[in-house]
Short mmCIF file of C-alpha atoms in Angstrom, two decimals:
data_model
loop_
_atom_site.label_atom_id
_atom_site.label_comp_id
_atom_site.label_asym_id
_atom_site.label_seq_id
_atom_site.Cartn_x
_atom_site.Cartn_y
_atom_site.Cartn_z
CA UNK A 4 0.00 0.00 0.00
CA UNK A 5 0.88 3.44 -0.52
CA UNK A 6 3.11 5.34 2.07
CA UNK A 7 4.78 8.55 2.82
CA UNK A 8 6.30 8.94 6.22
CA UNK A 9 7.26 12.21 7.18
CA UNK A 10 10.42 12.71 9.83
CA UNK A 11 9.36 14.23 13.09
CA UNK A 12 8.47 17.38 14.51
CA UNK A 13 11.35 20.00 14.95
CA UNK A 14 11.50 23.30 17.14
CA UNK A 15 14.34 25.49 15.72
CA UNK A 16 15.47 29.07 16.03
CA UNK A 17 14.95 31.99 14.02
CA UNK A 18 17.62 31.87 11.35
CA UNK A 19 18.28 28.53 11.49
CA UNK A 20 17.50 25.69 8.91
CA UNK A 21 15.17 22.59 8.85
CA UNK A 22 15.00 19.58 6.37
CA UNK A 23 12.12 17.18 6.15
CA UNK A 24 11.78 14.46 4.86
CA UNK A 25 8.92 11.97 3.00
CA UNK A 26 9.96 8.83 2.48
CA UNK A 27 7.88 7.06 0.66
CA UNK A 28 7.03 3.40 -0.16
CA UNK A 29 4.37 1.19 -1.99
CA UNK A 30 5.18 2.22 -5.74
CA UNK A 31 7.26 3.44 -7.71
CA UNK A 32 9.19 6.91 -6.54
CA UNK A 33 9.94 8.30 -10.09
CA UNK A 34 6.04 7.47 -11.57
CA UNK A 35 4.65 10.65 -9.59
CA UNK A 36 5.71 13.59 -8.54
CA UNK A 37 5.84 14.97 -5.28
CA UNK A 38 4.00 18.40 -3.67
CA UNK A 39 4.37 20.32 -0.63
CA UNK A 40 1.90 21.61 1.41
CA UNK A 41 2.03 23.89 4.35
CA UNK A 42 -0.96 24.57 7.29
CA UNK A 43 0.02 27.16 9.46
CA UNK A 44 -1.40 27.06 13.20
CA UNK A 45 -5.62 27.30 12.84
CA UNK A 46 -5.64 28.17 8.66
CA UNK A 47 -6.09 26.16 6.11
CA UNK A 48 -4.12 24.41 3.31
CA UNK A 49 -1.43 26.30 1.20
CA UNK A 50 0.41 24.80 -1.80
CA UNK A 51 4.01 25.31 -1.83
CA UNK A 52 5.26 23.51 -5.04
CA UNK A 53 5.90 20.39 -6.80
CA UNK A 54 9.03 18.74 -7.75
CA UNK A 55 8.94 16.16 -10.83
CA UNK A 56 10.67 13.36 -9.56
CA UNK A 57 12.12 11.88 -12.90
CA UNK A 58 14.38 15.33 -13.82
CA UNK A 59 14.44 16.31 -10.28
CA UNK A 60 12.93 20.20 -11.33
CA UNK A 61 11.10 21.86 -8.48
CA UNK A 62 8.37 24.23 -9.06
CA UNK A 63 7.39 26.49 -6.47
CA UNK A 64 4.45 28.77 -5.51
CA UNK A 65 4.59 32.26 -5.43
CA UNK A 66 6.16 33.49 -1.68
CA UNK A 67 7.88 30.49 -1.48
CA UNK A 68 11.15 31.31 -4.01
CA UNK A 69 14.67 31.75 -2.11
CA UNK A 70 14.12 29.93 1.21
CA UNK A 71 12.76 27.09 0.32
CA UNK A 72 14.42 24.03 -1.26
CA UNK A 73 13.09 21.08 -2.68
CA UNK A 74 15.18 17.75 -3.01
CA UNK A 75 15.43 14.01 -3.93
CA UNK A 76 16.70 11.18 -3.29
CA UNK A 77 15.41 8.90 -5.76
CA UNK A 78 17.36 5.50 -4.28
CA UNK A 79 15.47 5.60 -0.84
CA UNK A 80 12.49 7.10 -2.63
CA UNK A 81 12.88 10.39 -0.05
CA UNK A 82 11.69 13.70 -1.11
CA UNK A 83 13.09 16.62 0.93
CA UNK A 84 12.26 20.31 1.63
CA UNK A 85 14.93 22.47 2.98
CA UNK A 86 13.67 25.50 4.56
CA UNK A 87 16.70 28.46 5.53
CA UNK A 88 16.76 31.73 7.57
CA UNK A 89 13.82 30.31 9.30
CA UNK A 90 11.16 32.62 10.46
CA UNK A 91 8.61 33.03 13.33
CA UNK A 92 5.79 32.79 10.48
CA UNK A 93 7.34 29.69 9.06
CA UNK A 94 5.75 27.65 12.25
CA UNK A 95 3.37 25.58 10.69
CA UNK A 96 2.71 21.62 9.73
CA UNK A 97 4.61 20.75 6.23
CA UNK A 98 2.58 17.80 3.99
CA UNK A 99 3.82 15.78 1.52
CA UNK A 100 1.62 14.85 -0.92
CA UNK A 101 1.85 12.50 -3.85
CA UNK A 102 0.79 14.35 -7.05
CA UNK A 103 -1.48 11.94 -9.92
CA UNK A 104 -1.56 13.53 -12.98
CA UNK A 105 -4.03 12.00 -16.10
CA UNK A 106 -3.68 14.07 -18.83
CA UNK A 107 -2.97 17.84 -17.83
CA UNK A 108 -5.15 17.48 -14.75
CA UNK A 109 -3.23 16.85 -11.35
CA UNK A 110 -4.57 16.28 -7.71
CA UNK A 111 -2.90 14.53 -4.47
CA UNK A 112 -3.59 11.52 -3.98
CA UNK A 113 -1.87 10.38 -0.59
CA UNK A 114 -0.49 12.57 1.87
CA UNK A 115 2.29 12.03 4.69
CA UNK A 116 1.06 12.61 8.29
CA UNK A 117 2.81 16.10 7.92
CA UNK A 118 5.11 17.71 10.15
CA UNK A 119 5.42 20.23 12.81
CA UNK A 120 8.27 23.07 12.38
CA UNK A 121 8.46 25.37 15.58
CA UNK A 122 10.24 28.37 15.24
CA UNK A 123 11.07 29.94 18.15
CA UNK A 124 14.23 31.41 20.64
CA UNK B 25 -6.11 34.96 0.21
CA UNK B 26 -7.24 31.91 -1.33
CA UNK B 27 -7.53 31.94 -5.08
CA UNK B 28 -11.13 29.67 -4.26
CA UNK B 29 -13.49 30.94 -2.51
CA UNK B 30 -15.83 28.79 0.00
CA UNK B 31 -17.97 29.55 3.40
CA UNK B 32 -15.99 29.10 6.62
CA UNK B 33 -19.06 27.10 7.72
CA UNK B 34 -21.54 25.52 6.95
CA UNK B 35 -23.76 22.86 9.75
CA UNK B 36 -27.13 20.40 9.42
CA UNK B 37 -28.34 17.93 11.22
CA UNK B 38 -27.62 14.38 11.47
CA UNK B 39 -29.40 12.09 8.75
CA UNK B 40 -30.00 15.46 6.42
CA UNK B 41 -27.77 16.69 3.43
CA UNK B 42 -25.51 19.56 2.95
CA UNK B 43 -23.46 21.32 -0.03
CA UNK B 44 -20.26 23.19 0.10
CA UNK B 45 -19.44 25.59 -2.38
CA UNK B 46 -16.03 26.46 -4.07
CA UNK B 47 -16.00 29.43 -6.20
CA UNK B 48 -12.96 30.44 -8.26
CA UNK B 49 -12.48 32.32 -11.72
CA UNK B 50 -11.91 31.13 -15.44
CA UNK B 51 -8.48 30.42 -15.14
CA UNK B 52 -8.61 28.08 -12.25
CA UNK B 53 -12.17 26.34 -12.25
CA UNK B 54 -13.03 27.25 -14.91
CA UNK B 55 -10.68 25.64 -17.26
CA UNK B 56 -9.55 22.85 -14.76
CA UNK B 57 -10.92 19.97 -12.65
CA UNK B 58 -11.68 20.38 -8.91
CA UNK B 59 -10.95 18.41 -6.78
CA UNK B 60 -12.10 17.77 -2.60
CA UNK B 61 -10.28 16.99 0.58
CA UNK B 62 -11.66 16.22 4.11
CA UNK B 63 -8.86 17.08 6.99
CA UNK B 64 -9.79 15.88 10.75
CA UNK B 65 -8.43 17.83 13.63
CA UNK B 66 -4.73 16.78 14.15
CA UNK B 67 -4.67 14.77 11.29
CA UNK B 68 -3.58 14.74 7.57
CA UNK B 69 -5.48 15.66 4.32
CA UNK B 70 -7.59 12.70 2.14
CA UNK B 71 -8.25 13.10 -1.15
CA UNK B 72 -12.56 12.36 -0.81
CA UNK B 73 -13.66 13.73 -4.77
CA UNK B 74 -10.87 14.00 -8.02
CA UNK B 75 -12.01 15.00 -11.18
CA UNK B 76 -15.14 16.80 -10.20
CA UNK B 77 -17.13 13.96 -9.32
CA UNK B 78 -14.62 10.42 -9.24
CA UNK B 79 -14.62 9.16 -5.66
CA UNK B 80 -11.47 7.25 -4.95
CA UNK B 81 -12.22 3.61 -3.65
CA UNK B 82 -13.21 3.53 0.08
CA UNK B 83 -15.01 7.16 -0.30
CA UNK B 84 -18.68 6.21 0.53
CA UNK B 85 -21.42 7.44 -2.50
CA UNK B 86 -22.46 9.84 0.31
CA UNK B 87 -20.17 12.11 -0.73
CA UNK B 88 -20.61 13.59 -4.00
CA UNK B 89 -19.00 16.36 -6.38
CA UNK B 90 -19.88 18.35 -9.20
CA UNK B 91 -18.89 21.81 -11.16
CA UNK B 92 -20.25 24.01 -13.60
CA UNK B 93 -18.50 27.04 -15.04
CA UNK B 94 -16.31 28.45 -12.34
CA UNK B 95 -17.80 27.05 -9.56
CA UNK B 96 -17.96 23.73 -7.64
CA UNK B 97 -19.88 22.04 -5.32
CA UNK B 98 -19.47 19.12 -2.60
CA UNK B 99 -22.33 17.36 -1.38
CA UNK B 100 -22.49 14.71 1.72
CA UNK B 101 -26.02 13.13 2.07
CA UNK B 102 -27.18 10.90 5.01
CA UNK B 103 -24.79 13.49 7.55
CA UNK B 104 -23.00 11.55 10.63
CA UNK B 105 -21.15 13.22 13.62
CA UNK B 106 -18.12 11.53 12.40
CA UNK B 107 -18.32 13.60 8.80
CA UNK B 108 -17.46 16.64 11.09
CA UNK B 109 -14.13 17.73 9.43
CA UNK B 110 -12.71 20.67 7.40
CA UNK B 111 -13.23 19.73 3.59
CA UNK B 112 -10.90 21.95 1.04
CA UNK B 113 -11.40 22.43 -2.48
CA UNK B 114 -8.75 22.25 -4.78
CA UNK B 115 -7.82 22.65 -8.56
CA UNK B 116 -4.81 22.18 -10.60
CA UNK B 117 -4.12 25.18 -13.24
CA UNK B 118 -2.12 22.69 -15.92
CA UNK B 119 -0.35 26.25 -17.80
CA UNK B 120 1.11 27.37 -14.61
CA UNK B 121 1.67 24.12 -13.27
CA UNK B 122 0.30 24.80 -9.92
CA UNK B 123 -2.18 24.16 -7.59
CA UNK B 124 -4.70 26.05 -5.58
CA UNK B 125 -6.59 25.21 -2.51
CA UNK B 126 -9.75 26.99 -0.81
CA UNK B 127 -9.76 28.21 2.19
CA UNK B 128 -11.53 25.29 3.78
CA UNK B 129 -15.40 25.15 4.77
CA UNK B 130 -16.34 23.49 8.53
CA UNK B 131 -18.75 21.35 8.76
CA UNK B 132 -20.60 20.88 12.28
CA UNK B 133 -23.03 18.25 12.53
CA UNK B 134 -25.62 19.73 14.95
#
């Protein structure tokens, strides 16, 4: 069955960097690619980008160029997002979510549990 | 902002039926599928409608979608206390390659 596990919660300073991870499990990594998804503390669901796991090129949402880094690892079927110069309004939960495409029409599938970035001194 | 539009909430009584609206413009409903996602507190996202109306398997017929023009529209029939969730619209704009999400309707089950 169809997986992604997201690496646990993290409280980190403003300034500082986080990396999560979605590892993933249950088909085949490079068949789909793989969005981001953030849901900051009582709001609802913001899209942050995509990255096509076969060439490895991210797309990301407006407000979310320059700090915000999307990477693979396509032989433990891990996608990654790298978040720098973390900020007090970056606290929020960060979802993975598989993206199936038919045709030109895309929408996410399966989801990881998400996870919790704290930003805080 | 959210590019879709929905009500913060919406409530009905056990047994009865309610609609949620998503409401977006010609370049992101209009000219793209919607889909629908139900989020309980504390938990993740699930994918509940694709493709305007395609329920993935598992997603009771209760549960029902459907669009026309630049608007869309979730129905649940038959209401529980346990369909008390947040449901999101979404859409995929396939020339910008990016997605869009509303800004999420609640749903209380009086």
């Amino acid at each position: 069955q169809v997986q992604l596990l997201q690496s646990g919660s993290e409280l980190k300073e403003p300034g500082a960097s986080v990396k999560v991870s979605c590892k993933t499990s249950g088909y085949t990594f490079t068949t789909y690619g793989m969005s981001w998804v953030r849901q900051a503390p009582g709001q609802g669901l913001e899209w942050m980008g995509w990255i096509n796991t076969n060439t490895g090129n991210p797309t990301l949402a407006q407000g979310f160029a320059g700090r915000f880094v999307f990477s693979l690892d396509t032989s433990v079927s891990t996608a990654y997002v790298q978040i720098s110069s973390l900020k007090a309004e970056d606290t929020a939960i960060y979802y993975c979510a598989r993206l199936f495409c038919s045709g030109t029409n895309c929408w996410f599938d399966f989801w990881g549990q998400g996870t919790m970035v704290i930003v805080s001194s | 902002q959210s590019v879709l539009t929905q009500p913060p909430s919406v409530s009905a009584a056990p047994g009865q039926k309610v609609t949620i609206s998503c409401s977006g413009g010609s370049s992101n409903i209009g000219n793209n599928y919607v889909s629908w996602y139900q989020q309980f507190p504390g938990t993740a996202p699930k994918l509940l409608i694709y493709e305007n109306n395609k329920r993935p398997s598992g997603i009771p017929d209760r549960f029902s979608g459907s669009k026309s023009g630049t608007s869309a529209t979730l129905g649940i029939t038959g209401l529980q206390t346990g369909d008390e969730a947040d449901y999101y619209c979404g859409t995929w704009d396939s020339g910008l390659s990016a997605g869009f999400f509303g800004g999420g309707t609640r749903l209380t089950v009086l």
